[in-house]
């Protein structure tokens, strides 16, 4: 099935200053790959049978979270049934939980990865040393990348990270490449706010606000 994602603006290569954004841009996804990208008008004519999804935001490559090791192996993501809130627990908060077995670490990692998807993340940096965490990452479909264990938030574009979109985006969108996309909210001036409208991982929409 072909899906055409149309957005207010398309930025296929955030790190490339010679690749300007395209207003009313689109990406066509077939399976787990990008079948085409460019102005919406051109793609709608080239792929008339594609199902269209329209977004009021910035369509860009999925984001890379460089803090994956700390978030998944050093912090605990509570289950809503535990009534411990939704923020990762670490330090004294983690110590209060006592010794966590592999099943709880695995559940925590799955919830953490799901929450990352809600921030447009499609790639996450390790290393992942706990077996249940490695399994959760592998099954999630998020790309596992090398990392240094730096501590940081679930949202790689949170103000305190200091990362720009050019730094946080994982690569570029290219025809034939894997369809890992994020749709980010734009403010009145057309600047990404960090809010995420949708996340597409290997062609599958796994988050929608």
XYZ file of N, CA and C in Angstrom:
627
model
N 0.841 -1.194 0.000
C 0.000 0.000 0.000
C 0.879 1.248 0.000
N 0.490 2.221 -0.794
C 1.187 3.498 -0.849
C 0.507 4.496 0.088
N 1.314 5.188 0.881
C 0.791 6.248 1.746
C 1.553 7.527 1.459
N 0.829 8.592 1.201
C 1.425 9.893 0.943
C 1.230 10.763 2.183
N 2.340 11.127 2.807
C 2.298 12.010 3.972
C 2.544 13.438 3.501
N 1.510 14.254 3.595
C 1.594 15.658 3.185
C 1.718 16.533 4.432
N 2.624 17.510 4.375
C 2.840 18.357 5.543
C 2.989 19.814 5.137
N 2.788 20.684 6.110
C 2.967 22.111 5.875
C 4.345 22.397 5.299
N 5.326 21.670 5.811
C 6.695 21.863 5.350
C 7.443 20.534 5.419
N 8.285 20.291 4.430
C 9.134 19.102 4.387
C 10.584 19.548 4.497
N 11.308 18.961 5.441
C 12.743 19.203 5.570
C 13.417 17.843 5.544
N 13.866 17.436 4.362
C 14.378 16.081 4.174
C 15.779 15.887 4.716
N 16.575 16.961 4.772
C 17.971 16.845 5.213
C 18.292 17.999 6.159
N 17.888 17.911 7.423
C 18.064 19.037 8.352
C 19.513 19.480 8.525
N 20.463 18.559 8.371
C 21.866 18.909 8.599
C 22.543 19.495 7.365
N 21.831 19.541 6.253
C 22.413 20.023 5.002
C 21.889 21.423 4.689
N 22.722 22.461 4.867
C 22.238 23.830 4.619
C 21.928 24.109 3.151
N 22.369 23.225 2.262
C 22.079 23.422 0.835
C 20.769 22.762 0.425
N 20.081 22.119 1.375
C 18.806 21.456 1.077
C 17.695 22.194 1.812
N 17.123 23.218 1.208
C 16.119 24.041 1.895
C 14.815 23.275 2.099
N 14.001 23.727 3.045
C 12.692 23.094 3.246
C 11.781 23.335 2.059
N 10.800 22.457 1.903
C 9.817 22.559 0.832
C 8.451 22.820 1.466
N 7.863 23.960 1.175
C 6.513 24.238 1.665
C 5.520 23.350 0.916
N 4.512 22.858 1.649
C 3.530 21.915 1.105
C 4.263 20.742 0.447
N 5.097 20.101 1.274
C 5.880 18.965 0.787
C 5.250 17.654 1.180
N 5.812 16.578 0.677
C 5.237 15.257 0.946
C 6.295 14.175 0.804
N 6.005 13.052 1.441
C 6.809 11.834 1.322
C 5.850 10.684 1.033
N 6.187 9.889 0.039
C 5.391 8.713 -0.293
C 6.095 7.484 0.272
N 5.340 6.686 1.013
C 5.885 5.489 1.654
C 5.252 4.257 1.038
N 6.103 3.294 0.689
C 5.641 1.993 0.208
C 6.345 0.927 1.027
N 5.564 0.169 1.794
C 6.172 -0.796 2.699
C 6.994 -0.068 3.739
N 8.269 -0.458 3.880
C 9.130 0.201 4.857
C 10.077 1.201 4.207
N 9.826 1.535 2.934
C 10.745 2.390 2.178
C 10.070 3.671 1.682
N 10.892 4.656 1.395
C 10.412 5.900 0.808
C 10.394 5.743 -0.706
N 9.217 5.914 -1.302
C 9.072 5.760 -2.750
C 9.242 7.083 -3.488
N 9.132 8.192 -2.782
C 9.298 9.496 -3.405
C 9.151 10.597 -2.385
N 9.743 11.750 -2.662
C 9.587 12.906 -1.784
C 9.796 14.174 -2.590
N 9.117 15.242 -2.160
C 9.198 16.503 -2.875
C 7.926 17.298 -2.700
N 7.634 18.221 -3.604
C 6.394 19.000 -3.513
C 5.167 18.095 -3.599
N 4.162 18.418 -2.789
C 2.952 17.598 -2.754
C 2.318 17.480 -4.129
N 2.220 18.584 -4.853
C 1.547 18.568 -6.152
C 2.192 17.538 -7.085
N 3.514 17.485 -7.103
C 4.210 16.547 -7.987
C 3.960 15.096 -7.577
N 4.004 14.843 -6.272
C 3.840 13.463 -5.805
C 2.401 12.991 -5.935
N 1.440 13.885 -5.710
C 0.036 13.501 -5.873
C -0.242 13.091 -7.310
N 0.409 13.770 -8.259
C 0.227 13.412 -9.668
C 0.951 12.119 -10.012
N 2.110 11.901 -9.400
C 2.901 10.707 -9.714
C 2.353 9.451 -9.046
N 1.670 9.613 -7.896
C 1.148 8.468 -7.147
C -0.343 8.686 -6.868
N -1.176 8.670 -7.899
C -2.594 9.008 -7.714
C -3.357 8.009 -6.839
N -2.850 6.789 -6.700
C -3.569 5.784 -5.909
C -3.168 5.786 -4.437
N -2.218 6.639 -4.050
C -1.735 6.638 -2.672
C -2.786 7.178 -1.709
N -2.883 6.553 -0.557
C -3.711 7.088 0.525
C -2.995 8.296 1.111
N -3.712 9.373 1.357
C -3.086 10.613 1.815
C -3.361 10.854 3.296
N -2.285 11.190 4.020
C -2.397 11.669 5.394
C -1.869 13.103 5.407
N -2.639 14.011 5.967
C -2.255 15.418 5.955
C -1.894 15.873 7.368
N -0.775 16.601 7.456
C -0.258 17.047 8.741
C 0.003 18.547 8.698
N -0.388 19.225 9.748
C -0.062 20.641 9.894
C 1.188 20.727 10.758
N 2.325 20.575 10.116
C 3.580 20.557 10.854
C 4.754 20.333 9.921
N 5.902 20.036 10.512
C 7.148 19.824 9.772
C 7.411 18.339 9.633
N 7.533 17.866 8.404
C 7.849 16.469 8.120
C 9.355 16.356 7.957
N 9.977 15.513 8.748
C 11.434 15.472 8.828
C 11.883 14.045 9.153
N 13.182 13.745 9.033
C 13.626 12.417 9.450
C 13.326 12.170 10.922
N 13.120 10.906 11.282
C 12.963 10.566 12.684
C 14.177 11.015 13.479
N 13.987 11.219 14.775
C 15.047 11.755 15.620
C 15.877 10.644 16.260
N 17.079 11.003 16.633
C 17.984 10.096 17.357
C 18.039 10.546 18.816
N 17.756 9.623 19.729
C 17.910 9.945 21.146
C 19.285 9.453 21.598
N 20.204 10.376 21.936
C 21.553 9.964 22.308
C 21.670 9.469 23.746
N 20.560 9.474 24.487
C 20.603 9.150 25.917
C 20.020 7.775 26.226
N 19.958 6.919 25.216
C 19.269 5.644 25.374
C 19.814 4.762 26.476
N 21.125 4.679 26.593
C 21.703 3.805 27.626
C 21.233 4.242 29.006
N 21.347 5.532 29.295
C 20.945 6.010 30.619
C 19.443 5.836 30.818
N 18.648 6.189 29.810
C 17.197 6.136 29.952
C 16.679 4.723 30.143
N 17.297 3.749 29.477
C 16.762 2.385 29.499
C 17.467 1.465 30.488
N 18.698 1.780 30.866
C 19.446 0.884 31.755
C 19.709 1.480 33.131
N 19.541 2.793 33.275
C 19.813 3.436 34.566
C 18.578 4.100 35.159
N 17.510 4.195 34.389
C 16.266 4.803 34.861
C 15.125 3.809 34.673
N 14.083 3.966 35.476
C 12.920 3.076 35.434
C 11.699 3.858 34.970
N 10.976 3.290 34.002
C 9.777 3.921 33.466
C 8.559 3.223 34.074
N 7.861 3.919 34.946
C 6.788 3.256 35.697
C 5.633 2.798 34.819
N 5.029 1.709 35.236
C 3.765 1.265 34.665
C 2.668 2.149 35.262
N 1.709 2.615 34.451
C 0.640 3.464 35.019
C -0.064 2.830 36.217
N -0.130 1.497 36.230
C -0.815 0.816 37.336
C -0.042 0.950 38.646
N 1.234 1.323 38.571
C 2.027 1.483 39.792
C 1.771 2.826 40.473
N 1.102 3.741 39.742
C 0.775 5.060 40.282
C 2.019 5.786 40.798
N 3.068 5.747 39.973
C 4.327 6.412 40.312
C 4.622 7.572 39.369
N 3.622 7.983 38.595
C 3.821 9.057 37.635
C 4.311 8.515 36.310
N 4.698 9.414 35.423
C 5.137 9.003 34.084
C 6.599 9.355 33.818
N 7.217 10.121 34.708
C 8.610 10.507 34.505
C 9.542 9.363 34.906
N 10.689 9.227 34.217
C 11.646 8.181 34.580
C 12.124 8.358 36.021
N 12.259 7.248 36.727
C 12.761 7.265 38.101
C 14.233 6.871 38.095
N 15.030 7.602 38.853
C 16.457 7.291 38.950
C 16.949 7.773 40.305
N 18.159 7.396 40.649
C 18.718 7.804 41.931
C 17.870 7.315 43.086
N 17.530 8.194 44.045
C 16.723 7.778 45.197
C 15.377 7.178 44.805
N 14.755 7.739 43.761
C 13.474 7.191 43.330
C 13.589 5.754 42.880
N 14.667 5.431 42.198
C 14.884 4.060 41.740
C 15.225 3.154 42.913
N 15.992 3.662 43.857
C 16.390 2.863 45.020
C 15.175 2.439 45.840
N 14.151 3.263 45.873
C 12.946 2.942 46.649
C 12.206 1.736 46.080
N 12.454 1.424 44.814
C 11.789 0.280 44.196
C 12.419 -1.036 44.600
N 13.605 -0.978 45.181
C 14.298 -2.209 45.533
C 14.950 -2.843 44.324
N 15.324 -4.085 44.452
C 16.006 -4.794 43.365
C 15.000 -5.138 42.264
N 15.297 -4.734 41.038
C 14.417 -5.015 39.909
C 14.891 -6.262 39.172
N 13.958 -7.194 38.928
C 14.339 -8.389 38.186
C 14.303 -8.096 36.682
N 14.690 -9.084 35.882
C 14.788 -8.873 34.440
C 13.433 -8.537 33.820
N 12.372 -9.142 34.332
C 11.042 -8.872 33.771
C 10.671 -7.397 33.936
N 10.989 -6.820 35.097
C 10.642 -5.413 35.329
C 11.527 -4.485 34.495
N 12.803 -4.843 34.318
C 13.664 -4.037 33.456
C 13.169 -4.095 32.011
N 12.717 -5.254 31.582
C 12.190 -5.381 30.227
C 10.933 -4.552 30.031
N 10.027 -4.603 31.000
C 8.805 -3.798 30.917
C 9.115 -2.317 30.933
N 10.054 -1.911 31.778
C 10.456 -0.517 31.838
C 11.013 -0.054 30.497
N 11.873 -0.874 29.890
C 12.464 -0.509 28.602
C 11.397 -0.379 27.519
N 10.433 -1.281 27.501
C 9.363 -1.198 26.488
C 8.567 0.085 26.649
N 8.272 0.445 27.877
C 7.514 1.689 28.108
C 8.364 2.901 27.747
N 9.642 2.859 28.072
C 10.516 3.971 27.722
C 10.625 4.164 26.224
N 10.746 3.073 25.488
C 10.824 3.155 24.032
C 9.529 3.691 23.439
N 8.396 3.253 23.987
C 7.109 3.750 23.498
C 6.984 5.252 23.744
N 7.478 5.710 24.870
C 7.408 7.138 25.174
C 8.358 7.930 24.278
N 9.479 7.329 23.895
C 10.380 7.996 22.945
C 9.694 8.182 21.599
N 8.945 7.182 21.158
C 8.218 7.315 19.892
C 7.296 8.530 19.923
N 6.776 8.847 21.082
C 5.913 10.007 21.223
C 6.649 11.338 21.098
N 7.970 11.270 20.991
C 8.782 12.471 20.769
C 9.458 12.430 19.402
N 8.995 11.561 18.508
C 9.554 11.512 17.167
C 10.831 10.706 17.041
N 11.175 9.932 18.054
C 12.439 9.183 18.059
C 12.293 7.880 17.274
N 13.221 7.633 16.363
C 13.241 6.378 15.602
C 14.591 5.669 15.707
N 15.547 6.272 16.393
C 16.860 5.665 16.598
C 17.329 6.014 18.004
N 17.983 5.072 18.663
C 18.360 5.279 20.057
C 19.775 4.753 20.277
N 20.557 5.511 21.062
C 21.960 5.180 21.277
C 22.152 4.347 22.535
N 22.938 3.302 22.436
C 23.285 2.439 23.551
C 24.545 2.928 24.257
N 25.364 1.997 24.759
C 25.228 0.542 24.589
C 24.129 -0.029 25.482
N 23.608 -1.197 25.073
C 22.572 -1.877 25.841
C 23.148 -3.183 26.370
N 23.393 -3.197 27.672
C 24.099 -4.313 28.295
C 23.166 -5.295 28.994
N 22.005 -4.831 29.427
C 21.043 -5.728 30.065
C 20.301 -6.519 28.992
N 20.243 -7.827 29.154
C 19.603 -8.679 28.138
C 18.154 -8.270 27.865
N 17.320 -8.006 28.880
C 15.930 -7.645 28.579
C 15.824 -6.298 27.867
N 16.761 -5.406 28.105
C 16.748 -4.115 27.404
C 17.133 -4.316 25.946
N 18.158 -5.120 25.698
C 18.548 -5.416 24.309
C 17.383 -6.029 23.552
N 16.673 -6.939 24.198
C 15.529 -7.584 23.550
C 14.440 -6.574 23.242
N 14.152 -5.691 24.205
C 13.106 -4.683 23.999
C 13.461 -3.753 22.845
N 14.715 -3.336 22.756
C 15.141 -2.451 21.666
C 15.022 -3.174 20.327
N 15.485 -4.430 20.281
C 15.430 -5.187 19.029
C 13.993 -5.372 18.555
N 13.089 -5.655 19.462
C 11.699 -5.900 19.092
C 10.945 -4.619 18.758
N 11.418 -3.489 19.261
C 10.721 -2.225 19.025
C 10.818 -1.774 17.582
N 11.900 -2.156 16.896
C 12.133 -1.683 15.539
C 12.944 -0.406 15.472
N 13.163 0.264 16.610
C 14.020 1.443 16.610
C 15.452 1.027 16.292
N 16.154 1.854 15.555
C 17.542 1.552 15.225
C 18.407 1.732 16.464
N 19.273 0.768 16.738
C 20.197 0.847 17.859
C 21.541 1.368 17.355
N 22.032 2.424 17.985
C 23.248 3.090 17.555
C 24.273 3.106 18.683
N 25.550 3.294 18.367
C 26.554 3.451 19.424
C 26.291 4.720 20.224
N 26.742 4.727 21.456
C 26.574 5.902 22.296
C 27.564 5.897 23.430
N 27.472 6.913 24.297
C 28.443 7.035 25.394
C 27.798 7.045 26.768
N 26.495 6.763 26.844
C 25.843 6.682 28.153
C 25.493 8.017 28.766
N 25.489 9.089 27.983
C 25.160 10.414 28.512
C 23.732 10.438 29.064
N 23.535 11.180 30.134
C 22.213 11.313 30.747
C 21.421 12.416 30.052
N 20.135 12.172 29.793
C 19.300 13.175 29.162
C 17.851 12.729 29.117
N 16.965 13.550 28.542
C 15.525 13.297 28.563
C 15.046 12.422 27.409
N 13.782 12.030 27.494
C 13.152 11.248 26.433
C 13.043 12.038 25.139
N 12.862 13.342 25.245
C 12.710 14.204 24.080
C 14.068 14.806 23.723
N 14.677 14.399 22.601
C 15.997 14.941 22.251
C 15.974 16.417 21.883
N 14.784 16.998 21.652
C 14.672 18.416 21.344
C 14.215 19.239 22.547
N 14.180 18.618 23.726
C 13.833 19.383 24.922
C 14.839 20.519 25.095
N 14.389 21.697 25.545
C 15.296 22.850 25.627
C 16.593 22.572 26.378
N 16.535 21.748 27.427
C 17.748 21.557 28.231
C 18.813 20.723 27.530
N 18.461 20.046 26.433
C 19.485 19.274 25.726
C 20.394 20.165 24.903
N 19.871 21.285 24.453
C 20.663 22.164 23.607
C 20.846 21.664 22.191
N 20.170 20.562 21.823
C 20.316 20.006 20.480
C 19.397 20.729 19.499
N 19.907 21.008 18.336
C 19.086 21.548 17.263
C 18.491 20.386 16.474
N 17.536 20.696 15.622
C 16.961 19.663 14.771
C 18.030 19.054 13.871
N 18.941 19.878 13.380
C 20.016 19.375 12.524
C 20.869 18.348 13.260
N 21.030 18.529 14.570
C 21.840 17.601 15.364
C 21.042 16.378 15.798
N 19.744 16.562 16.021
C 18.930 15.467 16.550
C 18.362 14.555 15.471
N 18.177 15.072 14.260
C 17.611 14.241 13.191
C 18.572 13.107 12.852
N 18.002 11.934 12.608
C 18.838 10.790 12.253
C 18.944 10.693 10.731
N 19.984 11.305 10.184
C 20.223 11.218 8.752
C 19.270 12.079 7.941
N 19.020 11.629 6.726
C 18.189 12.360 5.777
C 17.149 11.424 5.182
N 16.095 12.022 4.637
C 15.089 11.264 3.907
C 15.532 11.162 2.452
N 15.593 9.946 1.934
C 16.014 9.733 0.552
C 15.129 8.683 -0.095
N 14.912 8.818 -1.384
C 14.136 7.810 -2.111
C 14.867 6.472 -2.033
N 14.143 5.448 -1.616
C 14.724 4.128 -1.426
C 15.201 3.878 -0.017
N 15.306 4.939 0.795
C 15.739 4.784 2.173
C 14.621 4.306 3.074
N 14.991 3.898 4.288
C 13.990 3.429 5.243
C 13.071 4.588 5.621
N 11.784 4.291 5.711
C 10.786 5.321 5.985
C 10.640 5.534 7.487
N 11.598 6.262 8.063
C 11.554 6.687 9.458
C 11.294 8.188 9.456
N 10.092 8.582 9.865
C 9.665 9.973 9.753
C 9.154 10.492 11.089
N 9.299 11.804 11.275
C 8.664 12.479 12.399
C 7.933 13.699 11.858
N 6.783 13.986 12.437
C 6.047 15.208 12.111
C 6.028 16.056 13.383
N 6.675 17.215 13.314
C 6.841 18.076 14.480
C 5.957 19.303 14.370
N 5.475 19.770 15.501
C 4.660 20.967 15.530
C 5.495 22.187 15.156
N 4.855 23.148 14.515
C 5.492 24.412 14.162
C 4.801 25.559 14.888
N 5.596 26.567 15.308
C 4.972 27.746 15.902
C 4.549 28.713 14.800
N 4.058 29.869 15.187
C 3.535 30.825 14.212
C 4.611 31.320 13.252
N 5.873 31.234 13.673
C 6.976 31.680 12.827
C 7.572 30.547 11.997
N 6.971 29.352 12.108
C 7.453 28.227 11.322
C 8.632 27.506 11.931
N 8.865 27.687 13.230
C 9.965 27.023 13.922
C 9.434 25.813 14.678
N 10.130 24.649 14.606
C 9.678 23.475 15.358
C 9.636 23.761 16.855
N 8.552 23.376 17.495
C 8.399 23.617 18.926
C 8.897 22.456 19.769
N 9.131 21.309 19.154
C 9.512 20.121 19.905
C 8.349 19.175 20.111
N 7.106 19.666 19.983
C 5.962 18.776 20.082
C 5.888 17.866 18.872
N 5.470 16.637 19.087
C 5.419 15.650 18.015
C 3.973 15.311 17.669
N 3.658 15.345 16.384
C 2.321 15.001 15.921
C 2.214 13.544 15.503
N 3.298 13.000 14.949
C 3.265 11.609 14.487
C 4.687 11.086 14.325
N 4.811 9.778 14.494
C 6.094 9.101 14.273
C 5.843 7.874 13.411
N 6.582 7.786 12.317
C 6.490 6.646 11.397
C 7.807 5.894 11.470
N 7.740 4.622 11.796
C 8.933 3.790 11.952
C 8.888 2.666 10.935
N 9.859 2.673 10.014
C 9.916 1.668 8.949
C 8.572 1.573 8.243
N 7.961 2.719 7.955
C 6.714 2.779 7.216
C 5.452 2.638 8.055
N 5.572 2.260 9.307
C 4.407 2.061 10.174
C 4.228 3.273 11.094
N 3.031 3.793 11.157
C 2.762 4.904 12.051
C 2.528 4.345 13.448
N 3.519 4.537 14.324
C 3.451 3.968 15.652
C 3.070 4.988 16.721
N 3.002 6.251 16.317
C 2.525 7.265 17.276
C 1.781 8.332 16.504
N 0.675 8.774 17.097
C -0.088 9.905 16.578
C -0.692 10.633 17.751
N -0.444 11.935 17.816
C -0.930 12.687 18.985
C -2.436 12.903 18.860
